[in-house]
Amino acid sequence: MAAERGVRNRWRRPLPMAALLCALWVAGCAQNVQGSPIATPVPVLTSAQTVRQSLLNLAEAGVLHYQGSLVNPNGKTIDLDVSVTATGEAAGAISTNGQQGSLVLVAGTIYVDAPAQFWSELAGDPGSQAEAVDSRWVRVPAVALGVDLGAVLRPDAFGAALARQVDGGDATALAGLPTTTVRGTKAFAVAIGDGTLDVAAAGPHGILHVDVPADLGTAKNVSLDVADVSANEAGIYQDITQQ
């Protein structure tokens, strides 16, 4: 009798895991699912939806590089070639009427090192004051540029400012918009407010260029190529530190 109980107990032991999975698989295969599969089309995003997602991606960048021009409150055209970090520091070059200087932005303050000719062009005055700051680092108020680089061109702030101008009710598909080329890349031109955003035709439709007549500080006719250079973030911070 004890031997019989031992045999019965052995048969009551749980099935090994492999055997249990096999049993479940066989049971599942034996069940037929009624009906026919129906293909569900992937929804096509509107241009507004696409641009908002692109601006969200832009806002999350570690560093953005800008190259282009703007007109400051005194009517001077200023060319910028600068990188701005997510924490509001910046480094690069600034020029006006062909006269170029170096620019850094640290702790909310812009400093420019440029020859006397640059300062003469910026001020519209070739006097002795320009000579006094020849080739020296000089603190420059944001109003002189018309754009607070750290506050306005910082990735999250820049993306948010542009997103506010996107017409959310525009149901036009991205492929239905005019095409252009930015730095050799095919792009779609999307209207935002009174300006235009150029987004790459290929996914993920990164922002390539922005033309904004106003609404970015007191500067006018802001026209900038934009590139996410987060991969070079460490080198850019090093450059700012060295400057």
PDB file of C-alpha atoms in Angstrom:
ATOM      1  CA  MET A   1       0.000   0.000   0.000  1.00  0.00           C
ATOM      2  CA  ALA A   2       2.836   2.411   0.763  1.00  0.00           C
ATOM      3  CA  ALA A   3       4.342   1.661  -2.615  1.00  0.00           C
ATOM      4  CA  GLU A   4       1.025   2.355  -4.319  1.00  0.00           C
ATOM      5  CA  ARG A   5       0.698   5.686  -2.491  1.00  0.00           C
ATOM      6  CA  GLY A   6       4.214   6.630  -3.614  1.00  0.00           C
ATOM      7  CA  VAL A   7       3.356   5.914  -7.229  1.00  0.00           C
ATOM      8  CA  ARG A   8       0.133   7.954  -6.995  1.00  0.00           C
ATOM      9  CA  ASN A   9       2.014  10.897  -5.425  1.00  0.00           C
ATOM     10  CA  ARG A  10       4.598  10.866  -8.163  1.00  0.00           C
ATOM     11  CA  TRP A  11       1.849  11.154 -10.757  1.00  0.00           C
ATOM     12  CA  ARG A  12       0.369  14.127  -8.875  1.00  0.00           C
ATOM     13  CA  ARG A  13       3.566  16.186  -9.124  1.00  0.00           C
ATOM     14  CA  PRO A  14       3.303  19.316 -11.280  1.00  0.00           C
ATOM     15  CA  LEU A  15       4.245  18.930 -14.918  1.00  0.00           C
ATOM     16  CA  PRO A  16       7.703  20.238 -15.853  1.00  0.00           C
ATOM     17  CA  MET A  17       7.580  23.800 -17.284  1.00  0.00           C
ATOM     18  CA  ALA A  18       8.513  22.681 -20.813  1.00  0.00           C
ATOM     19  CA  ALA A  19       5.691  20.153 -20.868  1.00  0.00           C
ATOM     20  CA  LEU A  20       3.220  22.752 -19.549  1.00  0.00           C
ATOM     21  CA  LEU A  21       4.179  25.283 -22.247  1.00  0.00           C
ATOM     22  CA  CYS A  22       3.904  22.634 -24.916  1.00  0.00           C
ATOM     23  CA  ALA A  23       0.418  21.718 -23.715  1.00  0.00           C
ATOM     24  CA  LEU A  24      -0.680  25.351 -23.781  1.00  0.00           C
ATOM     25  CA  TRP A  25       0.762  25.851 -27.285  1.00  0.00           C
ATOM     26  CA  VAL A  26      -1.090  22.804 -28.616  1.00  0.00           C
ATOM     27  CA  ALA A  27      -4.330  23.993 -27.014  1.00  0.00           C
ATOM     28  CA  GLY A  28      -3.919  27.438 -28.519  1.00  0.00           C
ATOM     29  CA  CYS A  29      -3.298  26.069 -31.993  1.00  0.00           C
ATOM     30  CA  ALA A  30      -6.418  23.973 -31.748  1.00  0.00           C
ATOM     31  CA  GLN A  31      -8.640  27.050 -31.378  1.00  0.00           C
ATOM     32  CA  ASN A  32      -9.831  28.657 -34.609  1.00  0.00           C
ATOM     33  CA  VAL A  33     -10.382  32.409 -34.742  1.00  0.00           C
ATOM     34  CA  GLN A  34     -13.405  33.340 -36.813  1.00  0.00           C
ATOM     35  CA  GLY A  35     -13.479  36.214 -39.311  1.00  0.00           C
ATOM     36  CA  SER A  36     -11.069  37.777 -41.799  1.00  0.00           C
ATOM     37  CA  PRO A  37      -8.221  40.207 -41.067  1.00  0.00           C
ATOM     38  CA  ILE A  38      -8.879  43.822 -42.023  1.00  0.00           C
ATOM     39  CA  ALA A  39      -6.031  46.171 -42.997  1.00  0.00           C
ATOM     40  CA  THR A  40      -6.047  49.413 -41.040  1.00  0.00           C
ATOM     41  CA  PRO A  41      -4.451  52.347 -42.858  1.00  0.00           C
ATOM     42  CA  VAL A  42      -1.731  54.266 -41.021  1.00  0.00           C
ATOM     43  CA  PRO A  43      -3.030  57.809 -40.419  1.00  0.00           C
ATOM     44  CA  VAL A  44      -1.195  60.531 -42.348  1.00  0.00           C
ATOM     45  CA  LEU A  45      -0.102  63.377 -40.089  1.00  0.00           C
ATOM     46  CA  THR A  46      -0.956  66.909 -41.133  1.00  0.00           C
ATOM     47  CA  SER A  47       1.831  69.406 -41.706  1.00  0.00           C
ATOM     48  CA  ALA A  48       0.936  71.096 -38.402  1.00  0.00           C
ATOM     49  CA  GLN A  49       1.182  67.815 -36.486  1.00  0.00           C
ATOM     50  CA  THR A  50       4.478  66.958 -38.174  1.00  0.00           C
ATOM     51  CA  VAL A  51       6.009  70.355 -37.468  1.00  0.00           C
ATOM     52  CA  ARG A  52       4.937  70.299 -33.822  1.00  0.00           C
ATOM     53  CA  GLN A  53       6.608  66.918 -33.376  1.00  0.00           C
ATOM     54  CA  SER A  54       9.726  68.230 -35.149  1.00  0.00           C
ATOM     55  CA  LEU A  55       9.810  71.254 -32.845  1.00  0.00           C
ATOM     56  CA  LEU A  56       9.399  68.979 -29.827  1.00  0.00           C
ATOM     57  CA  ASN A  57      12.442  67.005 -31.000  1.00  0.00           C
ATOM     58  CA  LEU A  58      14.315  70.270 -31.565  1.00  0.00           C
ATOM     59  CA  ALA A  59      13.513  71.484 -28.055  1.00  0.00           C
ATOM     60  CA  GLU A  60      15.119  68.370 -26.593  1.00  0.00           C
ATOM     61  CA  ALA A  61      18.474  68.959 -28.312  1.00  0.00           C
ATOM     62  CA  GLY A  62      21.586  69.403 -26.211  1.00  0.00           C
ATOM     63  CA  VAL A  63      23.062  72.007 -28.579  1.00  0.00           C
ATOM     64  CA  LEU A  64      21.703  73.818 -31.627  1.00  0.00           C
ATOM     65  CA  HIS A  65      23.885  75.475 -34.246  1.00  0.00           C
ATOM     66  CA  TYR A  66      22.581  78.585 -35.971  1.00  0.00           C
ATOM     67  CA  GLN A  67      23.948  80.205 -39.104  1.00  0.00           C
ATOM     68  CA  GLY A  68      22.271  83.174 -40.728  1.00  0.00           C
ATOM     69  CA  SER A  69      21.335  86.783 -40.159  1.00  0.00           C
ATOM     70  CA  LEU A  70      19.009  89.190 -38.404  1.00  0.00           C
ATOM     71  CA  VAL A  71      18.419  92.931 -38.327  1.00  0.00           C
ATOM     72  CA  ASN A  72      18.949  94.565 -34.934  1.00  0.00           C
ATOM     73  CA  PRO A  73      16.814  97.456 -33.566  1.00  0.00           C
ATOM     74  CA  ASN A  74      19.261  99.989 -35.097  1.00  0.00           C
ATOM     75  CA  GLY A  75      18.717  98.539 -38.553  1.00  0.00           C
ATOM     76  CA  LYS A  76      22.108  96.826 -38.733  1.00  0.00           C
ATOM     77  CA  THR A  77      22.294  93.413 -40.377  1.00  0.00           C
ATOM     78  CA  ILE A  78      24.148  91.022 -38.090  1.00  0.00           C
ATOM     79  CA  ASP A  79      25.425  87.628 -39.211  1.00  0.00           C
ATOM     80  CA  LEU A  80      25.605  84.830 -36.663  1.00  0.00           C
ATOM     81  CA  ASP A  81      27.427  81.524 -36.718  1.00  0.00           C
ATOM     82  CA  VAL A  82      26.907  80.277 -33.168  1.00  0.00           C
ATOM     83  CA  SER A  83      26.107  77.178 -31.140  1.00  0.00           C
ATOM     84  CA  VAL A  84      23.707  77.546 -28.199  1.00  0.00           C
ATOM     85  CA  THR A  85      23.462  74.901 -25.475  1.00  0.00           C
ATOM     86  CA  ALA A  86      20.434  73.645 -23.583  1.00  0.00           C
ATOM     87  CA  THR A  87      21.657  75.518 -20.505  1.00  0.00           C
ATOM     88  CA  GLY A  88      21.900  78.846 -22.338  1.00  0.00           C
ATOM     89  CA  GLU A  89      25.639  79.160 -23.062  1.00  0.00           C
ATOM     90  CA  ALA A  90      26.861  80.017 -26.542  1.00  0.00           C
ATOM     91  CA  ALA A  91      30.015  80.315 -28.612  1.00  0.00           C
ATOM     92  CA  GLY A  92      30.762  81.230 -32.193  1.00  0.00           C
ATOM     93  CA  ALA A  93      31.262  84.149 -34.536  1.00  0.00           C
ATOM     94  CA  ILE A  94      29.403  87.404 -35.116  1.00  0.00           C
ATOM     95  CA  SER A  95      29.882  89.854 -37.972  1.00  0.00           C
ATOM     96  CA  THR A  96      28.421  92.964 -39.535  1.00  0.00           C
ATOM     97  CA  ASN A  97      29.203  94.377 -42.957  1.00  0.00           C
ATOM     98  CA  GLY A  98      32.097  91.940 -43.327  1.00  0.00           C
ATOM     99  CA  GLN A  99      33.728  92.759 -39.973  1.00  0.00           C
ATOM    100  CA  GLN A 100      33.882  89.690 -37.750  1.00  0.00           C
ATOM    101  CA  GLY A 101      34.422  88.991 -34.069  1.00  0.00           C
ATOM    102  CA  SER A 102      34.288  86.066 -31.653  1.00  0.00           C
ATOM    103  CA  LEU A 103      31.280  85.651 -29.365  1.00  0.00           C
ATOM    104  CA  VAL A 104      30.707  83.792 -26.117  1.00  0.00           C
ATOM    105  CA  LEU A 105      27.716  83.794 -23.806  1.00  0.00           C
ATOM    106  CA  VAL A 106      28.227  82.743 -20.192  1.00  0.00           C
ATOM    107  CA  ALA A 107      26.042  83.297 -17.128  1.00  0.00           C
ATOM    108  CA  GLY A 108      23.553  85.267 -19.204  1.00  0.00           C
ATOM    109  CA  THR A 109      26.096  87.787 -20.498  1.00  0.00           C
ATOM    110  CA  ILE A 110      27.308  88.164 -24.098  1.00  0.00           C
ATOM    111  CA  TYR A 111      30.977  88.978 -24.688  1.00  0.00           C
ATOM    112  CA  VAL A 112      32.459  89.876 -28.076  1.00  0.00           C
ATOM    113  CA  ASP A 113      36.115  90.149 -29.057  1.00  0.00           C
ATOM    114  CA  ALA A 114      36.382  92.067 -32.333  1.00  0.00           C
ATOM    115  CA  PRO A 115      38.521  94.663 -34.124  1.00  0.00           C
ATOM    116  CA  ALA A 116      37.717  98.372 -34.028  1.00  0.00           C
ATOM    117  CA  GLN A 117      36.133  98.193 -37.494  1.00  0.00           C
ATOM    118  CA  PHE A 118      33.499  95.804 -36.180  1.00  0.00           C
ATOM    119  CA  TRP A 119      32.504  98.181 -33.397  1.00  0.00           C
ATOM    120  CA  SER A 120      32.442 101.099 -35.821  1.00  0.00           C
ATOM    121  CA  GLU A 121      30.083  99.206 -38.127  1.00  0.00           C
ATOM    122  CA  LEU A 122      27.866  98.071 -35.247  1.00  0.00           C
ATOM    123  CA  ALA A 123      27.570 101.553 -33.791  1.00  0.00           C
ATOM    124  CA  GLY A 124      27.602 103.378 -37.117  1.00  0.00           C
ATOM    125  CA  ASP A 125      30.328 105.613 -35.716  1.00  0.00           C
ATOM    126  CA  PRO A 126      34.035 105.352 -36.639  1.00  0.00           C
ATOM    127  CA  GLY A 127      35.086 107.440 -33.613  1.00  0.00           C
ATOM    128  CA  SER A 128      37.636 106.850 -30.900  1.00  0.00           C
ATOM    129  CA  GLN A 129      35.268 104.734 -28.778  1.00  0.00           C
ATOM    130  CA  ALA A 130      35.597 101.915 -31.301  1.00  0.00           C
ATOM    131  CA  GLU A 131      39.374 102.122 -31.065  1.00  0.00           C
ATOM    132  CA  ALA A 132      39.188 101.889 -27.279  1.00  0.00           C
ATOM    133  CA  VAL A 133      37.666  98.407 -27.440  1.00  0.00           C
ATOM    134  CA  ASP A 134      39.784  97.135 -30.333  1.00  0.00           C
ATOM    135  CA  SER A 135      40.463  93.376 -29.973  1.00  0.00           C
ATOM    136  CA  ARG A 136      39.278  93.131 -26.393  1.00  0.00           C
ATOM    137  CA  TRP A 137      36.492  91.107 -24.832  1.00  0.00           C
ATOM    138  CA  VAL A 138      33.608  93.539 -24.404  1.00  0.00           C
ATOM    139  CA  ARG A 139      30.309  92.959 -22.665  1.00  0.00           C
ATOM    140  CA  VAL A 140      27.475  93.455 -25.173  1.00  0.00           C
ATOM    141  CA  PRO A 141      23.855  93.960 -24.041  1.00  0.00           C
ATOM    142  CA  ALA A 142      21.307  91.699 -25.722  1.00  0.00           C
ATOM    143  CA  VAL A 143      19.443  94.774 -26.981  1.00  0.00           C
ATOM    144  CA  ALA A 144      22.376  95.511 -29.290  1.00  0.00           C
ATOM    145  CA  LEU A 145      21.588  92.288 -31.146  1.00  0.00           C
ATOM    146  CA  GLY A 146      17.842  92.342 -30.705  1.00  0.00           C
ATOM    147  CA  VAL A 147      17.877  88.713 -29.509  1.00  0.00           C
ATOM    148  CA  ASP A 148      18.830  87.358 -26.100  1.00  0.00           C
ATOM    149  CA  LEU A 149      20.734  84.357 -27.413  1.00  0.00           C
ATOM    150  CA  GLY A 150      20.607  82.381 -24.180  1.00  0.00           C
ATOM    151  CA  ALA A 151      16.918  82.983 -23.516  1.00  0.00           C
ATOM    152  CA  VAL A 152      15.520  82.915 -27.065  1.00  0.00           C
ATOM    153  CA  LEU A 153      17.797  80.561 -29.025  1.00  0.00           C
ATOM    154  CA  ARG A 154      18.228  77.997 -26.239  1.00  0.00           C
ATOM    155  CA  PRO A 155      16.747  74.765 -27.735  1.00  0.00           C
ATOM    156  CA  ASP A 156      13.693  74.434 -25.475  1.00  0.00           C
ATOM    157  CA  ALA A 157      12.815  78.131 -25.654  1.00  0.00           C
ATOM    158  CA  PHE A 158      13.344  78.312 -29.416  1.00  0.00           C
ATOM    159  CA  GLY A 159      11.204  75.244 -30.061  1.00  0.00           C
ATOM    160  CA  ALA A 160       8.413  76.532 -27.800  1.00  0.00           C
ATOM    161  CA  ALA A 161       8.418  80.008 -29.391  1.00  0.00           C
ATOM    162  CA  LEU A 162       8.033  78.554 -32.862  1.00  0.00           C
ATOM    163  CA  ALA A 163       5.429  75.982 -31.781  1.00  0.00           C
ATOM    164  CA  ARG A 164       3.171  78.794 -30.549  1.00  0.00           C
ATOM    165  CA  GLN A 165       3.021  80.118 -34.095  1.00  0.00           C
ATOM    166  CA  VAL A 166       1.988  76.840 -35.739  1.00  0.00           C
ATOM    167  CA  ASP A 167      -1.596  76.841 -37.023  1.00  0.00           C
ATOM    168  CA  GLY A 168      -2.996  73.721 -35.363  1.00  0.00           C
ATOM    169  CA  GLY A 169      -6.117  73.848 -37.535  1.00  0.00           C
ATOM    170  CA  ASP A 170      -4.211  73.460 -40.800  1.00  0.00           C
ATOM    171  CA  ALA A 171      -5.111  70.004 -42.134  1.00  0.00           C
ATOM    172  CA  THR A 172      -2.785  70.179 -45.156  1.00  0.00           C
ATOM    173  CA  ALA A 173      -0.600  67.113 -45.568  1.00  0.00           C
ATOM    174  CA  LEU A 174       3.132  67.731 -45.492  1.00  0.00           C
ATOM    175  CA  ALA A 175       3.545  66.306 -48.993  1.00  0.00           C
ATOM    176  CA  GLY A 176       1.110  68.924 -50.315  1.00  0.00           C
ATOM    177  CA  LEU A 177       3.326  71.872 -49.339  1.00  0.00           C
ATOM    178  CA  PRO A 178       5.856  73.723 -51.525  1.00  0.00           C
ATOM    179  CA  THR A 179       9.326  72.183 -51.659  1.00  0.00           C
ATOM    180  CA  THR A 180      12.699  73.866 -51.306  1.00  0.00           C
ATOM    181  CA  THR A 181      16.330  72.881 -50.699  1.00  0.00           C
ATOM    182  CA  VAL A 182      18.344  73.712 -47.581  1.00  0.00           C
ATOM    183  CA  ARG A 183      22.067  72.892 -47.601  1.00  0.00           C
ATOM    184  CA  GLY A 184      21.452  70.351 -50.336  1.00  0.00           C
ATOM    185  CA  THR A 185      18.584  68.667 -48.476  1.00  0.00           C
ATOM    186  CA  LYS A 186      15.062  68.575 -49.893  1.00  0.00           C
ATOM    187  CA  ALA A 187      12.610  70.275 -47.561  1.00  0.00           C
ATOM    188  CA  PHE A 188       8.983  71.343 -47.244  1.00  0.00           C
ATOM    189  CA  ALA A 189       8.200  74.987 -46.487  1.00  0.00           C
ATOM    190  CA  VAL A 190       5.639  75.269 -43.681  1.00  0.00           C
ATOM    191  CA  ALA A 191       4.020  78.614 -42.869  1.00  0.00           C
ATOM    192  CA  ILE A 192       4.104  79.634 -39.190  1.00  0.00           C
ATOM    193  CA  GLY A 193       2.621  83.003 -38.272  1.00  0.00           C
ATOM    194  CA  ASP A 194       4.141  85.500 -40.688  1.00  0.00           C
ATOM    195  CA  GLY A 195       7.201  83.319 -41.195  1.00  0.00           C
ATOM    196  CA  THR A 196       8.282  79.979 -42.633  1.00  0.00           C
ATOM    197  CA  LEU A 197       9.850  76.795 -41.308  1.00  0.00           C
ATOM    198  CA  ASP A 198      11.703  74.482 -43.651  1.00  0.00           C
ATOM    199  CA  VAL A 199      11.543  70.848 -42.499  1.00  0.00           C
ATOM    200  CA  ALA A 200      13.398  67.935 -44.062  1.00  0.00           C
ATOM    201  CA  ALA A 201      11.271  65.976 -46.528  1.00  0.00           C
ATOM    202  CA  ALA A 202      12.648  62.710 -45.168  1.00  0.00           C
ATOM    203  CA  GLY A 203      11.663  61.518 -41.705  1.00  0.00           C
ATOM    204  CA  PRO A 204      11.977  62.433 -38.912  1.00  0.00           C
ATOM    205  CA  HIS A 205      11.502  65.815 -40.648  1.00  0.00           C
ATOM    206  CA  GLY A 206      14.074  67.811 -38.737  1.00  0.00           C
ATOM    207  CA  ILE A 207      13.956  71.615 -38.719  1.00  0.00           C
ATOM    208  CA  LEU A 208      16.486  72.936 -41.262  1.00  0.00           C
ATOM    209  CA  HIS A 209      15.772  76.662 -41.564  1.00  0.00           C
ATOM    210  CA  VAL A 210      13.570  79.335 -40.048  1.00  0.00           C
ATOM    211  CA  ASP A 211      12.489  82.734 -41.420  1.00  0.00           C
ATOM    212  CA  VAL A 212      10.718  84.870 -38.830  1.00  0.00           C
ATOM    213  CA  PRO A 213      10.007  88.554 -39.536  1.00  0.00           C
ATOM    214  CA  ALA A 214       9.455  89.301 -35.829  1.00  0.00           C
ATOM    215  CA  ASP A 215       8.464  87.751 -32.474  1.00  0.00           C
ATOM    216  CA  LEU A 216      11.995  86.644 -31.535  1.00  0.00           C
ATOM    217  CA  GLY A 217      12.969  89.534 -29.318  1.00  0.00           C
ATOM    218  CA  THR A 218      13.234  92.988 -30.931  1.00  0.00           C
ATOM    219  CA  ALA A 219      15.191  91.749 -33.956  1.00  0.00           C
ATOM    220  CA  LYS A 220      13.582  91.717 -37.391  1.00  0.00           C
ATOM    221  CA  ASN A 221      13.981  89.464 -40.428  1.00  0.00           C
ATOM    222  CA  VAL A 222      15.522  86.588 -38.514  1.00  0.00           C
ATOM    223  CA  SER A 223      16.732  84.033 -41.088  1.00  0.00           C
ATOM    224  CA  LEU A 224      18.691  81.091 -39.664  1.00  0.00           C
ATOM    225  CA  ASP A 225      19.802  77.647 -40.725  1.00  0.00           C
ATOM    226  CA  VAL A 226      19.341  75.284 -37.782  1.00  0.00           C
ATOM    227  CA  ALA A 227      21.176  72.041 -36.998  1.00  0.00           C
ATOM    228  CA  ASP A 228      21.172  69.728 -33.989  1.00  0.00           C
ATOM    229  CA  VAL A 229      24.854  69.319 -33.053  1.00  0.00           C
ATOM    230  CA  SER A 230      24.325  67.597 -29.714  1.00  0.00           C
ATOM    231  CA  ALA A 231      26.943  65.016 -30.678  1.00  0.00           C
ATOM    232  CA  ASN A 232      29.566  67.777 -30.350  1.00  0.00           C
ATOM    233  CA  GLU A 233      28.249  69.018 -26.998  1.00  0.00           C
ATOM    234  CA  ALA A 234      31.401  68.253 -25.011  1.00  0.00           C
ATOM    235  CA  GLY A 235      33.626  70.054 -27.525  1.00  0.00           C
ATOM    236  CA  ILE A 236      31.384  73.129 -27.556  1.00  0.00           C
ATOM    237  CA  TYR A 237      31.454  73.424 -23.753  1.00  0.00           C
ATOM    238  CA  GLN A 238      35.230  73.058 -23.895  1.00  0.00           C
ATOM    239  CA  ASP A 239      35.432  75.870 -26.441  1.00  0.00           C
ATOM    240  CA  ILE A 240      33.287  78.121 -24.241  1.00  0.00           C
ATOM    241  CA  THR A 241      35.522  77.369 -21.244  1.00  0.00           C
ATOM    242  CA  GLN A 242      38.695  78.140 -23.192  1.00  0.00           C
ATOM    243  CA  GLN A 243      37.284  81.412 -24.501  1.00  0.00           C
TER     244      GLN A 243
END
